Tab-separated table of N, CA and C in Angstrom:
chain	number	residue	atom	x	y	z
A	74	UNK	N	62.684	62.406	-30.781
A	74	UNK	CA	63.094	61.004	-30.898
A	74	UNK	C	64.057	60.674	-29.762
A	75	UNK	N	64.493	59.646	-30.062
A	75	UNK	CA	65.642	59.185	-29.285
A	75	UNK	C	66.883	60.040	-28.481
A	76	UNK	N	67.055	60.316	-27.263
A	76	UNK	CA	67.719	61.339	-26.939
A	76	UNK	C	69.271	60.706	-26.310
A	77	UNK	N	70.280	60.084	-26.609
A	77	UNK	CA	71.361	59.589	-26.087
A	77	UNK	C	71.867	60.196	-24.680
A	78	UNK	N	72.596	59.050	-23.824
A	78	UNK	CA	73.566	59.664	-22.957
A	78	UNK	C	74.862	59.518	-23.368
A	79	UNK	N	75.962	60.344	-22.914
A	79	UNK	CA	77.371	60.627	-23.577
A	79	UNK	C	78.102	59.838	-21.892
A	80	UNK	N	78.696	58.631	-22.455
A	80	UNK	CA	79.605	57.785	-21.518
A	80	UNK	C	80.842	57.759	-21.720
A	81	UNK	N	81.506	57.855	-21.340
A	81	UNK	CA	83.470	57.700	-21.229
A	81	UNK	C	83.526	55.952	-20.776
A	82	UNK	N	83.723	55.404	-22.142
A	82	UNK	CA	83.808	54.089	-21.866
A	82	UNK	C	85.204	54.019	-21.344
A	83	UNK	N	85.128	52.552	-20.711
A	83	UNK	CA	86.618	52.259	-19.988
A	83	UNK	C	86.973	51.269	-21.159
A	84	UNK	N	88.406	51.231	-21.296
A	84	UNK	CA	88.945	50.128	-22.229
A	84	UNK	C	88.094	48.198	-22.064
A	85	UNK	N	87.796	47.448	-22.504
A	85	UNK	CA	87.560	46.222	-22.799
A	85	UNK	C	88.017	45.541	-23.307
A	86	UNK	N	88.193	44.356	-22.725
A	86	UNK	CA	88.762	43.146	-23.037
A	86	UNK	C	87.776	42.257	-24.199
A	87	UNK	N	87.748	41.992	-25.200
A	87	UNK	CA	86.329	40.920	-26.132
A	87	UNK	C	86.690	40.085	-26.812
A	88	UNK	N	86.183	39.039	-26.740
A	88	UNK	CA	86.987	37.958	-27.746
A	88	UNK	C	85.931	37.471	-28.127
A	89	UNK	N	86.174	36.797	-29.590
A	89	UNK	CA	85.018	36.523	-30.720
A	89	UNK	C	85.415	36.540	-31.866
A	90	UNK	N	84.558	36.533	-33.222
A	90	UNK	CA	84.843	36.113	-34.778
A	90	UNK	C	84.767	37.447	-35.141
A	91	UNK	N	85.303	37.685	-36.390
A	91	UNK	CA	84.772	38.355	-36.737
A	91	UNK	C	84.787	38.383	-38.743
A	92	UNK	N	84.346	39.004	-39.291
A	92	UNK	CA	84.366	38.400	-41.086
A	92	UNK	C	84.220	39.734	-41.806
A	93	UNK	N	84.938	39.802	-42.720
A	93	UNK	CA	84.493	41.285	-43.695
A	93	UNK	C	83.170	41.199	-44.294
A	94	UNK	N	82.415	42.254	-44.620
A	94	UNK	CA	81.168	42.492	-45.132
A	94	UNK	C	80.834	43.991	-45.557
A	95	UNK	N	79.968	44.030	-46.553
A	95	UNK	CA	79.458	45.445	-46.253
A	95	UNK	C	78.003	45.305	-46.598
A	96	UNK	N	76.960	46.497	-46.066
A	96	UNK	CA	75.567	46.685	-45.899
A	96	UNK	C	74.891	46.360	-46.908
A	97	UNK	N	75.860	45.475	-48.487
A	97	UNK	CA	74.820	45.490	-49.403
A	97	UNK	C	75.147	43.879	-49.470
A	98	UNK	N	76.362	43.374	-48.739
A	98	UNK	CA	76.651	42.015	-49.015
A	98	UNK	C	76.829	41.358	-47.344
A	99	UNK	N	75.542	41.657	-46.606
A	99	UNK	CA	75.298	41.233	-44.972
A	99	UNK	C	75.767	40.028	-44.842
A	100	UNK	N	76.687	39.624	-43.983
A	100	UNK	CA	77.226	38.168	-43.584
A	100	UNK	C	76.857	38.007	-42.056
A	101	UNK	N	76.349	38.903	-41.518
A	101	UNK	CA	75.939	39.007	-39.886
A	101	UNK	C	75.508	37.625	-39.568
A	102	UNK	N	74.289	37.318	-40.214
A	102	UNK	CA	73.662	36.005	-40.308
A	102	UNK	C	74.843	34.854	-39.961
A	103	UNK	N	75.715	35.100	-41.205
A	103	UNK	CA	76.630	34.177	-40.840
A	103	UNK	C	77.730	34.253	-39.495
A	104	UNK	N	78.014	35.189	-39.431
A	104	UNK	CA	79.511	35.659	-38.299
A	104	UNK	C	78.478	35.111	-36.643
A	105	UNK	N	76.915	35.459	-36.827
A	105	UNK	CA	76.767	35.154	-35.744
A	105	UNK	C	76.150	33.638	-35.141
A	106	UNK	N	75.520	32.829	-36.300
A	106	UNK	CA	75.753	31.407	-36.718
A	106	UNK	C	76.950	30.595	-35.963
A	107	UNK	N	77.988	30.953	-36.864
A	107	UNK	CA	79.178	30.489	-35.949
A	107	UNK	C	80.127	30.907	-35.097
A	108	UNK	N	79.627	32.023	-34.153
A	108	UNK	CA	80.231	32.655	-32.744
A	108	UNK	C	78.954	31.626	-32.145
A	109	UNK	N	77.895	32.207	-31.971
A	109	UNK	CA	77.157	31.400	-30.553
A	109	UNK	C	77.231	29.916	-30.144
A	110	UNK	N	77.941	29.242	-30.806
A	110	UNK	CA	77.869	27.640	-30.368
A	110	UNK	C	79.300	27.590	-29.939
A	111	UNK	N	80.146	28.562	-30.203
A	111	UNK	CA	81.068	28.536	-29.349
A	111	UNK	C	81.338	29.475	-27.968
A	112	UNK	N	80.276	30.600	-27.632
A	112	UNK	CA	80.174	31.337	-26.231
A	112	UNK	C	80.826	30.395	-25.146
A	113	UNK	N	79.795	28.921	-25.085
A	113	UNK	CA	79.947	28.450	-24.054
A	113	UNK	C	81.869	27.839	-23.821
A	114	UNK	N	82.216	27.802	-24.568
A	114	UNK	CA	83.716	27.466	-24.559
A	114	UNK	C	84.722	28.715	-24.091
A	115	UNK	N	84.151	29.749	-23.694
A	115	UNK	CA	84.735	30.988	-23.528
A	115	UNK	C	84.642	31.451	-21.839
A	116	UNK	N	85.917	30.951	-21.577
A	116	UNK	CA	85.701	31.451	-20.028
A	116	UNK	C	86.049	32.995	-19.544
A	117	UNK	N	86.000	33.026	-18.351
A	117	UNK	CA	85.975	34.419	-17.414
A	117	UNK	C	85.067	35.053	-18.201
A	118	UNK	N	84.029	35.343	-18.914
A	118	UNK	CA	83.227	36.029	-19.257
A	118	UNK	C	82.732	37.107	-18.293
A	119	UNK	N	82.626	38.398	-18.591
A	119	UNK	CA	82.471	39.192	-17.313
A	119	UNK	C	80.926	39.452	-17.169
A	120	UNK	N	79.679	39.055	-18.073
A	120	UNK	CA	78.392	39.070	-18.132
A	120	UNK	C	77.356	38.116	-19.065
A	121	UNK	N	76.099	37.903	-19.427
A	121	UNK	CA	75.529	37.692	-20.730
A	121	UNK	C	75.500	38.549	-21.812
A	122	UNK	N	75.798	39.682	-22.082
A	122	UNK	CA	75.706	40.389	-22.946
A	122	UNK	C	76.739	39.859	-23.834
A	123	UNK	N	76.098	40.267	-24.944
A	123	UNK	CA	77.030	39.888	-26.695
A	123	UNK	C	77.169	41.345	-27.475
A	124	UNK	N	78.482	41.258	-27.778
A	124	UNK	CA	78.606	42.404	-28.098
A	124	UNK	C	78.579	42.017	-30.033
A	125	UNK	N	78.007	43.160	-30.722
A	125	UNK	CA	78.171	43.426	-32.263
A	125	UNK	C	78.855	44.505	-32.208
A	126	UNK	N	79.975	44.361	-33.015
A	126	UNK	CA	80.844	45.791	-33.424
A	126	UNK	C	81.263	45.848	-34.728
A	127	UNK	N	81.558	46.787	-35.112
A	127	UNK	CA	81.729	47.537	-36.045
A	127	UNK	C	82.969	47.997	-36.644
A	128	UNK	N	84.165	48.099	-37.099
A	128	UNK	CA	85.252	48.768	-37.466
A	128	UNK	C	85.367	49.367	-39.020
A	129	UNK	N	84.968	50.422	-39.169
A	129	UNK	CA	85.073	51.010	-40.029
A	129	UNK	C	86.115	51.944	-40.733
A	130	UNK	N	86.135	51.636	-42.053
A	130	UNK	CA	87.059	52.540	-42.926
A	130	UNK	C	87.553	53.731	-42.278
A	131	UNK	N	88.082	54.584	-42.502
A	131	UNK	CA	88.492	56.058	-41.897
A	131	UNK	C	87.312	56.842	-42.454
A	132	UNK	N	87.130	56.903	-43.425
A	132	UNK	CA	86.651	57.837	-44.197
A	132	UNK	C	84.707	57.255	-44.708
A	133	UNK	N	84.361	56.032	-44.102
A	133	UNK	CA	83.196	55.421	-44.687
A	133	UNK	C	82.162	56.367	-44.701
A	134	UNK	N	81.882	56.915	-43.219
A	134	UNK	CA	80.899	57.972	-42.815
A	134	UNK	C	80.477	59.162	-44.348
A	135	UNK	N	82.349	59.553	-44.574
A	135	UNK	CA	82.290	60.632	-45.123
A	135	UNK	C	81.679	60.792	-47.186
A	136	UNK	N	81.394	59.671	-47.717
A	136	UNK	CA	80.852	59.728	-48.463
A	136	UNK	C	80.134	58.137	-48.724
A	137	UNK	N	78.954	57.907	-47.987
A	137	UNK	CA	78.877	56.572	-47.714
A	137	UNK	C	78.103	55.798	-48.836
A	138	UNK	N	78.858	54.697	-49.205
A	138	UNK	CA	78.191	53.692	-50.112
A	138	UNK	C	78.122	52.556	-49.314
A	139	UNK	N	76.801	51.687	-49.429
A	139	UNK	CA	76.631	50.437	-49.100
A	139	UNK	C	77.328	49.376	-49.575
A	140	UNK	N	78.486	49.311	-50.608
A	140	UNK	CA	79.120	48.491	-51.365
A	140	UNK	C	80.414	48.169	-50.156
A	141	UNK	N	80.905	49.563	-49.360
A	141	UNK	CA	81.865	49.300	-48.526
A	141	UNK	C	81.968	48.293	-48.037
A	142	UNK	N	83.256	47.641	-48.000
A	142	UNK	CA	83.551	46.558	-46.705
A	142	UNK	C	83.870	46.929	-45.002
A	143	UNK	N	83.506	46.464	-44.024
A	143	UNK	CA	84.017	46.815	-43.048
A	143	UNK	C	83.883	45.764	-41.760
A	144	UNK	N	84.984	45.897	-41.477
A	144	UNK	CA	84.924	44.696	-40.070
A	144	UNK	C	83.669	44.238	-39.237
A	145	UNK	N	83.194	43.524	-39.427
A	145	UNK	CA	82.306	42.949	-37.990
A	145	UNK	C	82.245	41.580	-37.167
A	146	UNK	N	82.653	42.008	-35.900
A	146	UNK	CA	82.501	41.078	-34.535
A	146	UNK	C	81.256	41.209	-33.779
A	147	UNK	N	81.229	39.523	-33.788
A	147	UNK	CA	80.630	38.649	-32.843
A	147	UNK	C	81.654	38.479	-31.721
A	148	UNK	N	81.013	39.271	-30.127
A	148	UNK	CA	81.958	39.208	-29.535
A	148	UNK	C	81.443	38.683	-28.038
A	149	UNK	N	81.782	38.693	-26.777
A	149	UNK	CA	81.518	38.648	-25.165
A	149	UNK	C	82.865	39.396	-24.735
A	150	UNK	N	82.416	39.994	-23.460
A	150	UNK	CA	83.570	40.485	-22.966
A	150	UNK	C	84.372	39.777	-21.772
A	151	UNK	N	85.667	39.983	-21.405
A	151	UNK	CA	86.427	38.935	-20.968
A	151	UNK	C	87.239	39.515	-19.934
A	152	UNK	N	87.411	39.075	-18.585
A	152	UNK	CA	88.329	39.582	-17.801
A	152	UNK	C	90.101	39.461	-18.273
A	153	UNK	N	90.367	38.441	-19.100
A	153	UNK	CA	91.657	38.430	-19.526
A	153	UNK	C	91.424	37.675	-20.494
A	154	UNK	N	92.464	37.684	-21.542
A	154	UNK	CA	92.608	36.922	-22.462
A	154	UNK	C	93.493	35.358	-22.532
A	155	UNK	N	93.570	34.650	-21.175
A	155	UNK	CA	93.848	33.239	-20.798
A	155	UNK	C	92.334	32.328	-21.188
A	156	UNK	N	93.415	31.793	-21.907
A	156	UNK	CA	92.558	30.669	-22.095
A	156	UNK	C	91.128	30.846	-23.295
A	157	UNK	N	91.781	31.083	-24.430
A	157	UNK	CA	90.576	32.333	-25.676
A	157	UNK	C	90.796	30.844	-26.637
A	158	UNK	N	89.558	30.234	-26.875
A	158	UNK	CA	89.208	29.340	-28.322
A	158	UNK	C	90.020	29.196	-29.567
A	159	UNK	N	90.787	28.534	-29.484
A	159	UNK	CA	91.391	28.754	-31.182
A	159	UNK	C	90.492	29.277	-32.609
A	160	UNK	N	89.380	29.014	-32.366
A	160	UNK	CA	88.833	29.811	-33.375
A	160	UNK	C	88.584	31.154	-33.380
A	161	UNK	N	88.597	31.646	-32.490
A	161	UNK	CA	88.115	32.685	-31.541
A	161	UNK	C	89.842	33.972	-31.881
A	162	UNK	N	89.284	35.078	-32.039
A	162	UNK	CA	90.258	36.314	-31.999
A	162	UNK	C	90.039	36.978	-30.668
A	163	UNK	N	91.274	37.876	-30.344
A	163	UNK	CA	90.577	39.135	-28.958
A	163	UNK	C	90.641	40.404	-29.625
A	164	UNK	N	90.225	41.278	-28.832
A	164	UNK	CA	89.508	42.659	-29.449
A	164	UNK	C	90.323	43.491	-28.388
A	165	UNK	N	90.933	44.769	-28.010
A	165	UNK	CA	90.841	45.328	-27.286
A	165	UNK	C	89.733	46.584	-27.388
A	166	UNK	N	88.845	46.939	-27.259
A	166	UNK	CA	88.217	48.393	-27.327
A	166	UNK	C	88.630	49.512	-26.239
A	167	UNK	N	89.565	49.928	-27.358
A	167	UNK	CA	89.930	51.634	-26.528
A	167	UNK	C	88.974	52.030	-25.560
A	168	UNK	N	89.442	52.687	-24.394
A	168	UNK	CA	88.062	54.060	-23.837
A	168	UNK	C	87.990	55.032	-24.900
A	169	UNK	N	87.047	55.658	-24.560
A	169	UNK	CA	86.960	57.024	-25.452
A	169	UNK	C	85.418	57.211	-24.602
A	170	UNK	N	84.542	57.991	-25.417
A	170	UNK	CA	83.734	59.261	-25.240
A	170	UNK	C	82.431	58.452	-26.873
A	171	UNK	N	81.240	58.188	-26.314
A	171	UNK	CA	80.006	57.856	-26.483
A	171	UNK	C	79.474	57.892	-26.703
A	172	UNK	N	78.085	58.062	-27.593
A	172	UNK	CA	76.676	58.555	-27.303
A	172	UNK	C	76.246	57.050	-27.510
A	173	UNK	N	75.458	56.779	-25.973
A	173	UNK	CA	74.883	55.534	-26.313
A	173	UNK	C	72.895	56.046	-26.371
A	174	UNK	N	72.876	55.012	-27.400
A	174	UNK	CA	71.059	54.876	-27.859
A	174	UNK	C	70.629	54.118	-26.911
A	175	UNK	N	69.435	54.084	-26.315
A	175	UNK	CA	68.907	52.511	-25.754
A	175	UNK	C	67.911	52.970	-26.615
A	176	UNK	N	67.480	51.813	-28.172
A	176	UNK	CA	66.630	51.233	-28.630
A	176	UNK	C	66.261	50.303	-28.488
A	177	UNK	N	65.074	50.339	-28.770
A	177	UNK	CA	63.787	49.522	-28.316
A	177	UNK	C	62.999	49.673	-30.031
A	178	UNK	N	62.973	48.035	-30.564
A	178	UNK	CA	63.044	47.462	-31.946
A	178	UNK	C	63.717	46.790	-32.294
A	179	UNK	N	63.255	46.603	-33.438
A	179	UNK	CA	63.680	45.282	-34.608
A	179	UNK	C	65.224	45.628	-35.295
A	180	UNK	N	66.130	44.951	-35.097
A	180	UNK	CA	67.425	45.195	-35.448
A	180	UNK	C	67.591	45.254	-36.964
A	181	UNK	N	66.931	45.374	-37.471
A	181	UNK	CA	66.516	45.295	-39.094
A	181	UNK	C	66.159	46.436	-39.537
A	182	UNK	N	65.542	47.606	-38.428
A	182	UNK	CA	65.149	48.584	-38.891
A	182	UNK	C	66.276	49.557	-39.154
A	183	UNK	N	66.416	50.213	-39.977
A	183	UNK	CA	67.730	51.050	-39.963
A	183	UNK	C	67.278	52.552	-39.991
A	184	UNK	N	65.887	52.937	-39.380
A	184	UNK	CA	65.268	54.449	-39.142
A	184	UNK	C	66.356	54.794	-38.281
A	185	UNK	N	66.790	54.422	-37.147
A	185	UNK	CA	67.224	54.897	-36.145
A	185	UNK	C	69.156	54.840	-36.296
A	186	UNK	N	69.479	54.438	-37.170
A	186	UNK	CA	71.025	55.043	-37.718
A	186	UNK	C	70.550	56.472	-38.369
A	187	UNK	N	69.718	56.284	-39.539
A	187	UNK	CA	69.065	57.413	-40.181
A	187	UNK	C	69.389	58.635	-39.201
A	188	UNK	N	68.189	58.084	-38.072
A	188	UNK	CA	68.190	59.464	-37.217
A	188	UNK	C	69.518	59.994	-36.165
A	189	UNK	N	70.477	58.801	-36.342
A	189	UNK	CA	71.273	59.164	-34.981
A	189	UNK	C	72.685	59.764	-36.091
A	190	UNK	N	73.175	59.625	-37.432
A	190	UNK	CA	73.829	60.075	-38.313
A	190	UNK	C	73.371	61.618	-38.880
A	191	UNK	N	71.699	61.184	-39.101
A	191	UNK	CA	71.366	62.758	-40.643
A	191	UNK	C	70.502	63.953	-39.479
A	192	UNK	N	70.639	63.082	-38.253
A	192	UNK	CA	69.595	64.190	-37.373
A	192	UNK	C	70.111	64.760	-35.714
A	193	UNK	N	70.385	63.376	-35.112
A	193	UNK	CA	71.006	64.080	-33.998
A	193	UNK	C	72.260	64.175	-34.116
A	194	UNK	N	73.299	63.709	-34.654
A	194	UNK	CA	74.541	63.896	-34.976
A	194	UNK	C	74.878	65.602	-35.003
A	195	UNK	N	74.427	65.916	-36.057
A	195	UNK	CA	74.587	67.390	-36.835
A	195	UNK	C	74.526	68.155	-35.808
A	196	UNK	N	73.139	67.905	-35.226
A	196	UNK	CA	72.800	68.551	-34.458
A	196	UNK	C	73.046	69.117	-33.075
A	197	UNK	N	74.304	68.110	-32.886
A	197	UNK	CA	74.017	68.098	-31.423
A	197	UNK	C	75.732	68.665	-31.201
A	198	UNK	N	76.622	68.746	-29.992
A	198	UNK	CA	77.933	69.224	-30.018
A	198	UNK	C	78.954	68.418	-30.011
A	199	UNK	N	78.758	66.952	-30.975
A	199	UNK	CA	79.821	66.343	-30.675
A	199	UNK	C	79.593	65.962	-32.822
A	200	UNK	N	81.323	65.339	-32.713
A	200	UNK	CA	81.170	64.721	-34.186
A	200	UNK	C	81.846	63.170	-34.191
A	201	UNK	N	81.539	63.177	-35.070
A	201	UNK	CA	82.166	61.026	-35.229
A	201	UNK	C	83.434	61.294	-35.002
A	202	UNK	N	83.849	60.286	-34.099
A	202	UNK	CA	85.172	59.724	-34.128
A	202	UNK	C	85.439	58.549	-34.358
A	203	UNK	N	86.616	58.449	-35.206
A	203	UNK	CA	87.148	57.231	-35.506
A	203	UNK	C	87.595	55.851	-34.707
A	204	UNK	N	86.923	55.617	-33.679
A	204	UNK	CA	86.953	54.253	-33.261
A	204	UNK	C	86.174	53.141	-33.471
A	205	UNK	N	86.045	52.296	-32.718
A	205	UNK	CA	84.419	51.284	-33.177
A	205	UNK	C	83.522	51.512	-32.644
A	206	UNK	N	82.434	51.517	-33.292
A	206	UNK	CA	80.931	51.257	-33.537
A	206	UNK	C	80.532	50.085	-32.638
A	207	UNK	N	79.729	49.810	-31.479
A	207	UNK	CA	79.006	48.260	-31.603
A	207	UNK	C	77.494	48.640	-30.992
A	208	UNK	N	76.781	47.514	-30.604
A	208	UNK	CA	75.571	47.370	-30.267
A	208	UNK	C	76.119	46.196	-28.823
A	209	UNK	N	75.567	46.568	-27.590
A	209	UNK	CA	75.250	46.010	-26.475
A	209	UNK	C	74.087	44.850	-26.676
A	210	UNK	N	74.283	43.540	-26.905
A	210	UNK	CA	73.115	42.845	-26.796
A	210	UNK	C	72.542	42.515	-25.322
A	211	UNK	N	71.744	42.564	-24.812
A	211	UNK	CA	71.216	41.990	-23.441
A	211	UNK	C	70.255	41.173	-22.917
A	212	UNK	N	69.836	40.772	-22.211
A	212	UNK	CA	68.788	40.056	-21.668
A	212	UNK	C	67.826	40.300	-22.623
A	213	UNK	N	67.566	41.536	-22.435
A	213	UNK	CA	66.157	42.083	-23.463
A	213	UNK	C	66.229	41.545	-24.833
A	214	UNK	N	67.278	41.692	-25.459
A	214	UNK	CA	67.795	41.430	-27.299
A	214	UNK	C	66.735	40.083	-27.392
A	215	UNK	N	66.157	40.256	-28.509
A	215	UNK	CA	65.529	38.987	-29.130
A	215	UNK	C	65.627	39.530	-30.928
A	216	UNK	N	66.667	39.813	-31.438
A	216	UNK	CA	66.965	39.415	-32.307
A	216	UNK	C	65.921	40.307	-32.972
A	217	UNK	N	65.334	40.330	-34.200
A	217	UNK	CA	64.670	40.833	-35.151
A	217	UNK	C	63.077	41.467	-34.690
A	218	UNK	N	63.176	40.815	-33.099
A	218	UNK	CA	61.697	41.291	-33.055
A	218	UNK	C	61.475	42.704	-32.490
A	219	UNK	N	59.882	43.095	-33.023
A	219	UNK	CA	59.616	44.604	-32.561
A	219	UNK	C	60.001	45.059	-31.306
A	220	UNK	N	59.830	43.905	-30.427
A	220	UNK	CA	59.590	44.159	-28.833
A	220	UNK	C	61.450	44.130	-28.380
A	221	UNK	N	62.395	43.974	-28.806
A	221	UNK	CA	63.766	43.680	-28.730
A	221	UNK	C	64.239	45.209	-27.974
A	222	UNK	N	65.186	44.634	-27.064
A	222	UNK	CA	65.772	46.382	-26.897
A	222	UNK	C	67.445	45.724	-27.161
A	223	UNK	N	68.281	47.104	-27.303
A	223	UNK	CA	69.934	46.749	-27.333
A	223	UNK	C	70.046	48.381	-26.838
A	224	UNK	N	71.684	48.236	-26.397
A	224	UNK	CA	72.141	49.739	-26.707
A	224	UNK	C	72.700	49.937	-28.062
A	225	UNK	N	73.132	51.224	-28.294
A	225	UNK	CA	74.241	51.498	-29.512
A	225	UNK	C	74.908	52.536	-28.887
A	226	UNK	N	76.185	52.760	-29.266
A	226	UNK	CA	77.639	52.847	-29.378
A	226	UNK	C	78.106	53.526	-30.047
A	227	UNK	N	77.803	54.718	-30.397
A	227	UNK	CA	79.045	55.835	-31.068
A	227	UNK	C	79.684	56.718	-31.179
A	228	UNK	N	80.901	56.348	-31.324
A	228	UNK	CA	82.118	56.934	-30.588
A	228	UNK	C	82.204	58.178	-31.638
A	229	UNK	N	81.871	59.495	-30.520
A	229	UNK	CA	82.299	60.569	-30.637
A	229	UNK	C	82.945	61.227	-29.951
A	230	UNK	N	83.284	62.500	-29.881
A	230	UNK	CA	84.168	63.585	-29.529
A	230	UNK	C	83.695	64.912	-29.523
A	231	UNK	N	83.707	65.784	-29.074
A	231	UNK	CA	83.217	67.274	-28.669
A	231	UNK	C	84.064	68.115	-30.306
A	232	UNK	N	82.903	68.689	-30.786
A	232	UNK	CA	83.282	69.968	-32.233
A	232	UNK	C	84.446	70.696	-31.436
C-alpha cells in the first residue's frame, strides 16, 4: 500500500475557524461552510492550499472511541499574522518530524487511516507523537470525489 515520506516540517503560520467535534458527531461540513467565503478576506496568504487539521486529546490514539471530541481547523497558511479577520483565529504549527501520505481518493474513505494507524504505523520505526494531525488540500483536492488527491500529516517520532 501506501508507502510515506518522513519530512521535518518547518514551523507555520495558519489562520482559520476552527469548532469541536468528534468522528461520530462530524461538523467538518459545517467548519468548512463557513471558513471558505471568508479565504478571500485573508491576506499574505503564502499559496492555494487549505489546510484541515486536527488537535487531538493526549491520549485519543490510545484507546480510541468515536464519541471523542477533538479540535478541527479550517485553515490557509500566512506569512504573518497582520491583518487576520475577526472571525478568523491563528494557529501556530510547531516543526517536528512527519510521515506524509500522498492519497489519491475520496476523503470519506477512512481505509487509509485504517492502514496508516493498524498497519504501517506498528510497523514501521517511528511512533505517534503528540502534535497536530492535518491534511494538505491542493489544486488536485475535489472534495469527496474518487479522483481527489491531498497529502496527510502525521506527526511522529523515531521508537
Amino acid at each position: 500500500m501506501l508507502k510515506p515520506r518522513i519530512e521535518a516540517l518547518k514551523e507555520k503560520r495558519l489562520v482559520g475557524k476552527h469548532l469541536r467535534m468528534s468522528l461520530a458527531q462530524n461538523r467538518t461540513e459545517e467548519l468548512w461552510g463557513s471558513f471558505m467565503p471568508m479565504i478571500k478576506t485573508i491576506s499574505n496568504t503564502i499559496s492555494d492550499n487549505k489546510f484541515s487539521l486536527q488537535v487531538y486529546p493526549k491520549d485519543y490514539f490510545d484507546n480510541f472511541d468515536p464519541t471523542i471530541e477533538f479540535e478541527k481547523w479550517a485553515m490557509v497558511e500566512v506569512v504573518d499574522f497582520i491583518n487576520v479577520p475577526g472571525q478568523c483565529s491563528t494557529f501556530v504549527l510547531q516543526a517536528g518530524l512527519y510521515a506524509v501520505f500522498d492519497y489519491k481518493g475520496s476523503g470519506t474513505n477512512s481505509r487509509i487511516f485504517e492502514y496508516i494507524f493498524s498497519s504501517w504505523l506498528p510497523n514501521s520505526d517511528y511512533i505517534l507523537d503528540n502534535r497536530p494531525h492535518f491534511e494538505v488540500l491542493g489544486e488536485k483536492y475535489k472534495n469527496n470525489h474518487p479522483e481527489s488527491e491531498e497529502q496527510i500529516w502525521i506527526p511522529v517520532r523515531h521508537k
